[in-house]
Amino acid sequence: MDVNLPLPPAILSGEDWRLQVYEKEHMMACFNKSITHTMGVWKAENALLATLPTFFTQLAIIITFTYVLKRLLKPLCLPRLVADILGGVIMGPSIIGFQNFSLEYIVPFRSIMTLETIANYSLIYYMFLRGLEIDFKPIFHARIKVLSIAIASIVIPAPIGYALHKLLLREAKNTDLHSKPSVYGSLFWGITLATTNFTELAQLLANGKLLHSDIGRTALSITVITDFISWFLLVIAMAAVNDSHLYTMSSTLAFGILCAFVLRPALSWMARHTSIDDNYNEHHIGLALAGALLFGYITDSCGSHSIVGAFMLGVILPKGELKNAIMEKVEYFVSDVMLPLFFVVIGLRTEAHHIKAGISIVLVLAIIVSATLAKVVGTFVAALINQMPLRDSFSLGLLMNTKGVLALIILNSGRDLKVLDNQTFTIMVFSVLVMTAIVGPFMTLLYKSSGPSKQIQCKSIRSIQESNSEFRILVCVHKSQNVSGVINLLEASNPTTESPISVFAVHLVELTSSHASAMLIVHDTCKSTAGGSRGGSGNQKQSHITSAFENFESEMMAPLFKHSLPYLLTPPCTRTFASLAGEKDVTLIIVPFHKQSTLDGGMEDANSYVRVVNKNVLDNAPCSVAVFVDRGLKSILPSPPPPTAATIAATVSPCSSLAGQMTERH
């Protein structure tokens, strides 16, 4: 070695370990390890030093520490990934990992194997959940503009990452540029720069109230395509590093074909023959989680990463009640409890004192800046060529630079395969941190106003009475129970061919980390037919709601709907919801009451977020708003006579009057 690395004094010696090797490529420490502790609690010198107590101590510390960081960084509009990476880096050797107390009680060498094992389990389940959320329809229905920008956002930054890695190794002057780590390490750098994380991006757009804007829909569509290509490139890179790369590629491809054309139809057949009344229970969820481990084992045996198999299973599982049950039971535990352990592993491998080993800090900063700008510039140029506005082009470049867990998985895989050393791994981790951290603040500066980009004229029911213009209604549905009452109300409005009513129906669901796929549906429904199948969260429920509105339209034999039924995520997007009302030039918004009727005729709160949504809609709507109170009493009342013009006017008048009174401020 030409470079002498500084040796942290805390790791020179310890009570149960001894340092063997400490180089830029790796560090080796030998430690005493007891497979089982048989002395018992009362005879042990310190029960907290046992494997299980140490693991739970680490888990509690990282969860608490990451939560505090998230709260501190939230006002800065930084994505969650920034807090996760910072938490891992601080617990690693860069900050406190090589302190005596930390090596003794927090991250002792003897606990690293357990920590990495559980972290790998968390990755398997995390990617399984991401596979459940993925929807490939945007890839097959992508427009030329979206497809060209997606390809440019990969083709341009990937070679730049490859070249930057080569430049770093050449300046370090301690590595053979033709060696295996040099060649394949550059490949992993390039793939890392080409990735964009869909989940982080969707959450970022939701927080910035850009989810339903043109730039948000375009960014999400591009991200689905780039994610798919990044997965494919990762499999190729891991196969290329292995000596038996032909076996790895062929076996992984064969298993993927088996999943797509054999297992997926079989699972769909099983789902169709499962009665709707037969709710999925813990046994079904347990089988799915066990299947994720099995699929991970198969792809790992093929020479690929174990997360590839778990992701495949998530993709081929039927979207519907089973998917919703898995997400509801497992999502929080995996994302907020298990996954932080993976960031600790990343932090333990990130050693800041290795960054400038053999090179100047100026070169390191230049590499980080170049890596950050690579995808921004590539996407920016492609967007301009596709005649997007200057601000939107730059914003799209920033959004495409949003990294996530997949980028860290690629780097960690390169470190496992020993094609990335401590220096190249650490520099790229900090590059990912910088890339993701700058997106939120810059987007806040570019889009300071959370409202629509153009001035929306406020409208009310009285305005259309004076101008005799088209009556447009935006109907909100929170759950399938709201549909029957809304349809009864629309039926009383008596739409006809001569006097049609344009209804824009939206299904509102509460925004959680498990609804990233539902965000995509907002974009995808604009290009799907009303009766087409839709993937993602709540697919089965959405189909029922859509069918109910379509059946009512056909029974009325009148043109009613001008827009398909999308998902709108709330409560963070209620201002965007008001923007939608302005863009569609609606006159009346109908939202369901936050209370529902009980069997004894009373009312009870259905969901707390519905009340928040209704209040925000009333505060931000550019038109009349009506809160629809449905007591569900129609079925027990005698059938009314056929409606006449007078009775219809009398029925609709109270609602119209109330809505008009609520919008006197307009």
PDB file of N, CA and C in Angstrom, residues 461 473-476 587-593 614 617-618 621 623-629 654-663:
ATOM      1  N   ILE A 461     -72.715  28.604  -7.664  1.00  0.00           N
ATOM      2  CA  ILE A 461     -73.923  28.170  -8.357  1.00  0.00           C
ATOM      3  C   ILE A 461     -74.684  29.372  -8.918  1.00  0.00           C
ATOM      4  N   ILE A 473     -69.654  19.422 -11.627  1.00  0.00           N
ATOM      5  CA  ILE A 473     -69.607  19.020 -10.220  1.00  0.00           C
ATOM      6  C   ILE A 473     -68.373  18.153  -9.994  1.00  0.00           C
ATOM      7  N   LEU A 474     -67.689  18.414  -8.896  1.00  0.00           N
ATOM      8  CA  LEU A 474     -66.581  17.564  -8.460  1.00  0.00           C
ATOM      9  C   LEU A 474     -67.047  16.793  -7.234  1.00  0.00           C
ATOM     10  N   VAL A 475     -67.185  15.472  -7.376  1.00  0.00           N
ATOM     11  CA  VAL A 475     -67.706  14.618  -6.313  1.00  0.00           C
ATOM     12  C   VAL A 475     -66.553  13.876  -5.656  1.00  0.00           C
ATOM     13  N   CYS A 476     -66.493  13.919  -4.337  1.00  0.00           N
ATOM     14  CA  CYS A 476     -65.438  13.236  -3.588  1.00  0.00           C
ATOM     15  C   CYS A 476     -66.017  11.999  -2.906  1.00  0.00           C
ATOM     16  N   THR A 587     -68.242  24.058 -10.707  1.00  0.00           N
ATOM     17  CA  THR A 587     -69.069  25.036 -10.010  1.00  0.00           C
ATOM     18  C   THR A 587     -69.394  24.596  -8.594  1.00  0.00           C
ATOM     19  N   LEU A 588     -69.445  23.299  -8.382  1.00  0.00           N
ATOM     20  CA  LEU A 588     -69.837  22.775  -7.078  1.00  0.00           C
ATOM     21  C   LEU A 588     -68.957  21.593  -6.705  1.00  0.00           C
ATOM     22  N   ILE A 589     -68.479  21.591  -5.473  1.00  0.00           N
ATOM     23  CA  ILE A 589     -67.746  20.459  -4.909  1.00  0.00           C
ATOM     24  C   ILE A 589     -68.633  19.809  -3.855  1.00  0.00           C
ATOM     25  N   ILE A 590     -68.799  18.503  -3.955  1.00  0.00           N
ATOM     26  CA  ILE A 590     -69.587  17.754  -2.978  1.00  0.00           C
ATOM     27  C   ILE A 590     -68.650  16.826  -2.219  1.00  0.00           C
ATOM     28  N   VAL A 591     -68.570  17.016  -0.915  1.00  0.00           N
ATOM     29  CA  VAL A 591     -67.729  16.168  -0.074  1.00  0.00           C
ATOM     30  C   VAL A 591     -68.615  15.463   0.944  1.00  0.00           C
ATOM     31  N   PRO A 592     -68.321  14.212   1.295  1.00  0.00           N
ATOM     32  CA  PRO A 592     -69.137  13.494   2.281  1.00  0.00           C
ATOM     33  C   PRO A 592     -68.878  14.006   3.691  1.00  0.00           C
ATOM     34  N   PHE A 593     -69.906  13.945   4.511  1.00  0.00           N
ATOM     35  CA  PHE A 593     -69.792  14.346   5.909  1.00  0.00           C
ATOM     36  C   PHE A 593     -68.842  13.400   6.636  1.00  0.00           C
ATOM     37  N   ASN A 614     -62.320  17.954   4.701  1.00  0.00           N
ATOM     38  CA  ASN A 614     -63.469  18.820   4.449  1.00  0.00           C
ATOM     39  C   ASN A 614     -63.185  20.262   4.845  1.00  0.00           C
ATOM     40  N   VAL A 617     -60.839  21.800   2.281  1.00  0.00           N
ATOM     41  CA  VAL A 617     -61.531  22.066   1.020  1.00  0.00           C
ATOM     42  C   VAL A 617     -62.374  23.329   1.140  1.00  0.00           C
ATOM     43  N   LEU A 618     -63.062  23.490   2.272  1.00  0.00           N
ATOM     44  CA  LEU A 618     -63.869  24.692   2.480  1.00  0.00           C
ATOM     45  C   LEU A 618     -63.009  25.950   2.494  1.00  0.00           C
ATOM     46  N   ALA A 621     -61.286  26.046  -1.568  1.00  0.00           N
ATOM     47  CA  ALA A 621     -62.020  25.779  -2.809  1.00  0.00           C
ATOM     48  C   ALA A 621     -62.331  27.074  -3.552  1.00  0.00           C
ATOM     49  N   CYS A 623     -64.809  27.512  -5.535  1.00  0.00           N
ATOM     50  CA  CYS A 623     -66.197  27.446  -5.983  1.00  0.00           C
ATOM     51  C   CYS A 623     -67.079  27.086  -4.797  1.00  0.00           C
ATOM     52  N   SER A 624     -68.350  26.851  -5.068  1.00  0.00           N
ATOM     53  CA  SER A 624     -69.275  26.455  -4.011  1.00  0.00           C
ATOM     54  C   SER A 624     -68.936  25.060  -3.502  1.00  0.00           C
ATOM     55  N   VAL A 625     -69.173  24.845  -2.210  1.00  0.00           N
ATOM     56  CA  VAL A 625     -68.883  23.555  -1.576  1.00  0.00           C
ATOM     57  C   VAL A 625     -70.118  23.101  -0.812  1.00  0.00           C
ATOM     58  N   ALA A 626     -70.482  21.833  -0.980  1.00  0.00           N
ATOM     59  CA  ALA A 626     -71.599  21.241  -0.257  1.00  0.00           C
ATOM     60  C   ALA A 626     -71.104  20.027   0.504  1.00  0.00           C
ATOM     61  N   VAL A 627     -71.434  19.946   1.788  1.00  0.00           N
ATOM     62  CA  VAL A 627     -71.116  18.776   2.603  1.00  0.00           C
ATOM     63  C   VAL A 627     -72.342  17.871   2.604  1.00  0.00           C
ATOM     64  N   PHE A 628     -72.196  16.683   2.078  1.00  0.00           N
ATOM     65  CA  PHE A 628     -73.323  15.771   1.884  1.00  0.00           C
ATOM     66  C   PHE A 628     -73.454  14.859   3.101  1.00  0.00           C
ATOM     67  N   VAL A 629     -74.580  14.978   3.808  1.00  0.00           N
ATOM     68  CA  VAL A 629     -74.866  14.156   4.983  1.00  0.00           C
ATOM     69  C   VAL A 629     -75.793  13.031   4.548  1.00  0.00           C
ATOM     70  N   PRO A 654     -82.416  22.996  -1.525  1.00  0.00           N
ATOM     71  CA  PRO A 654     -81.735  23.172  -0.245  1.00  0.00           C
ATOM     72  C   PRO A 654     -80.233  22.998  -0.356  1.00  0.00           C
ATOM     73  N   CYS A 655     -79.801  21.992  -1.114  1.00  0.00           N
ATOM     74  CA  CYS A 655     -78.367  21.761  -1.269  1.00  0.00           C
ATOM     75  C   CYS A 655     -77.710  22.943  -1.961  1.00  0.00           C
ATOM     76  N   SER A 656     -78.343  23.434  -3.040  1.00  0.00           N
ATOM     77  CA  SER A 656     -77.774  24.545  -3.781  1.00  0.00           C
ATOM     78  C   SER A 656     -77.729  25.795  -2.923  1.00  0.00           C
ATOM     79  N   SER A 657     -78.789  26.009  -2.156  1.00  0.00           N
ATOM     80  CA  SER A 657     -78.837  27.198  -1.317  1.00  0.00           C
ATOM     81  C   SER A 657     -77.744  27.167  -0.269  1.00  0.00           C
ATOM     82  N   LEU A 658     -77.566  25.989   0.354  1.00  0.00           N
ATOM     83  CA  LEU A 658     -76.536  25.847   1.374  1.00  0.00           C
ATOM     84  C   LEU A 658     -75.159  26.081   0.786  1.00  0.00           C
ATOM     85  N   ALA A 659     -74.914  25.482  -0.388  1.00  0.00           N
ATOM     86  CA  ALA A 659     -73.611  25.652  -1.013  1.00  0.00           C
ATOM     87  C   ALA A 659     -73.369  27.104  -1.367  1.00  0.00           C
ATOM     88  N   GLY A 660     -74.416  27.793  -1.842  1.00  0.00           N
ATOM     89  CA  GLY A 660     -74.243  29.191  -2.190  1.00  0.00           C
ATOM     90  C   GLY A 660     -73.945  30.039  -0.973  1.00  0.00           C
ATOM     91  N   GLN A 661     -74.584  29.736   0.165  1.00  0.00           N
ATOM     92  CA  GLN A 661     -74.332  30.499   1.377  1.00  0.00           C
ATOM     93  C   GLN A 661     -72.907  30.315   1.867  1.00  0.00           C
ATOM     94  N   MET A 662     -72.357  29.101   1.675  1.00  0.00           N
ATOM     95  CA  MET A 662     -71.003  28.852   2.152  1.00  0.00           C
ATOM     96  C   MET A 662     -69.961  29.540   1.302  1.00  0.00           C
ATOM     97  N   THR A 663     -70.352  30.028   0.138  1.00  0.00           N
ATOM     98  CA  THR A 663     -69.370  30.635  -0.752  1.00  0.00           C
ATOM     99  C   THR A 663     -69.621  32.125  -0.936  1.00  0.00           C
TER     100      THR A 663
END
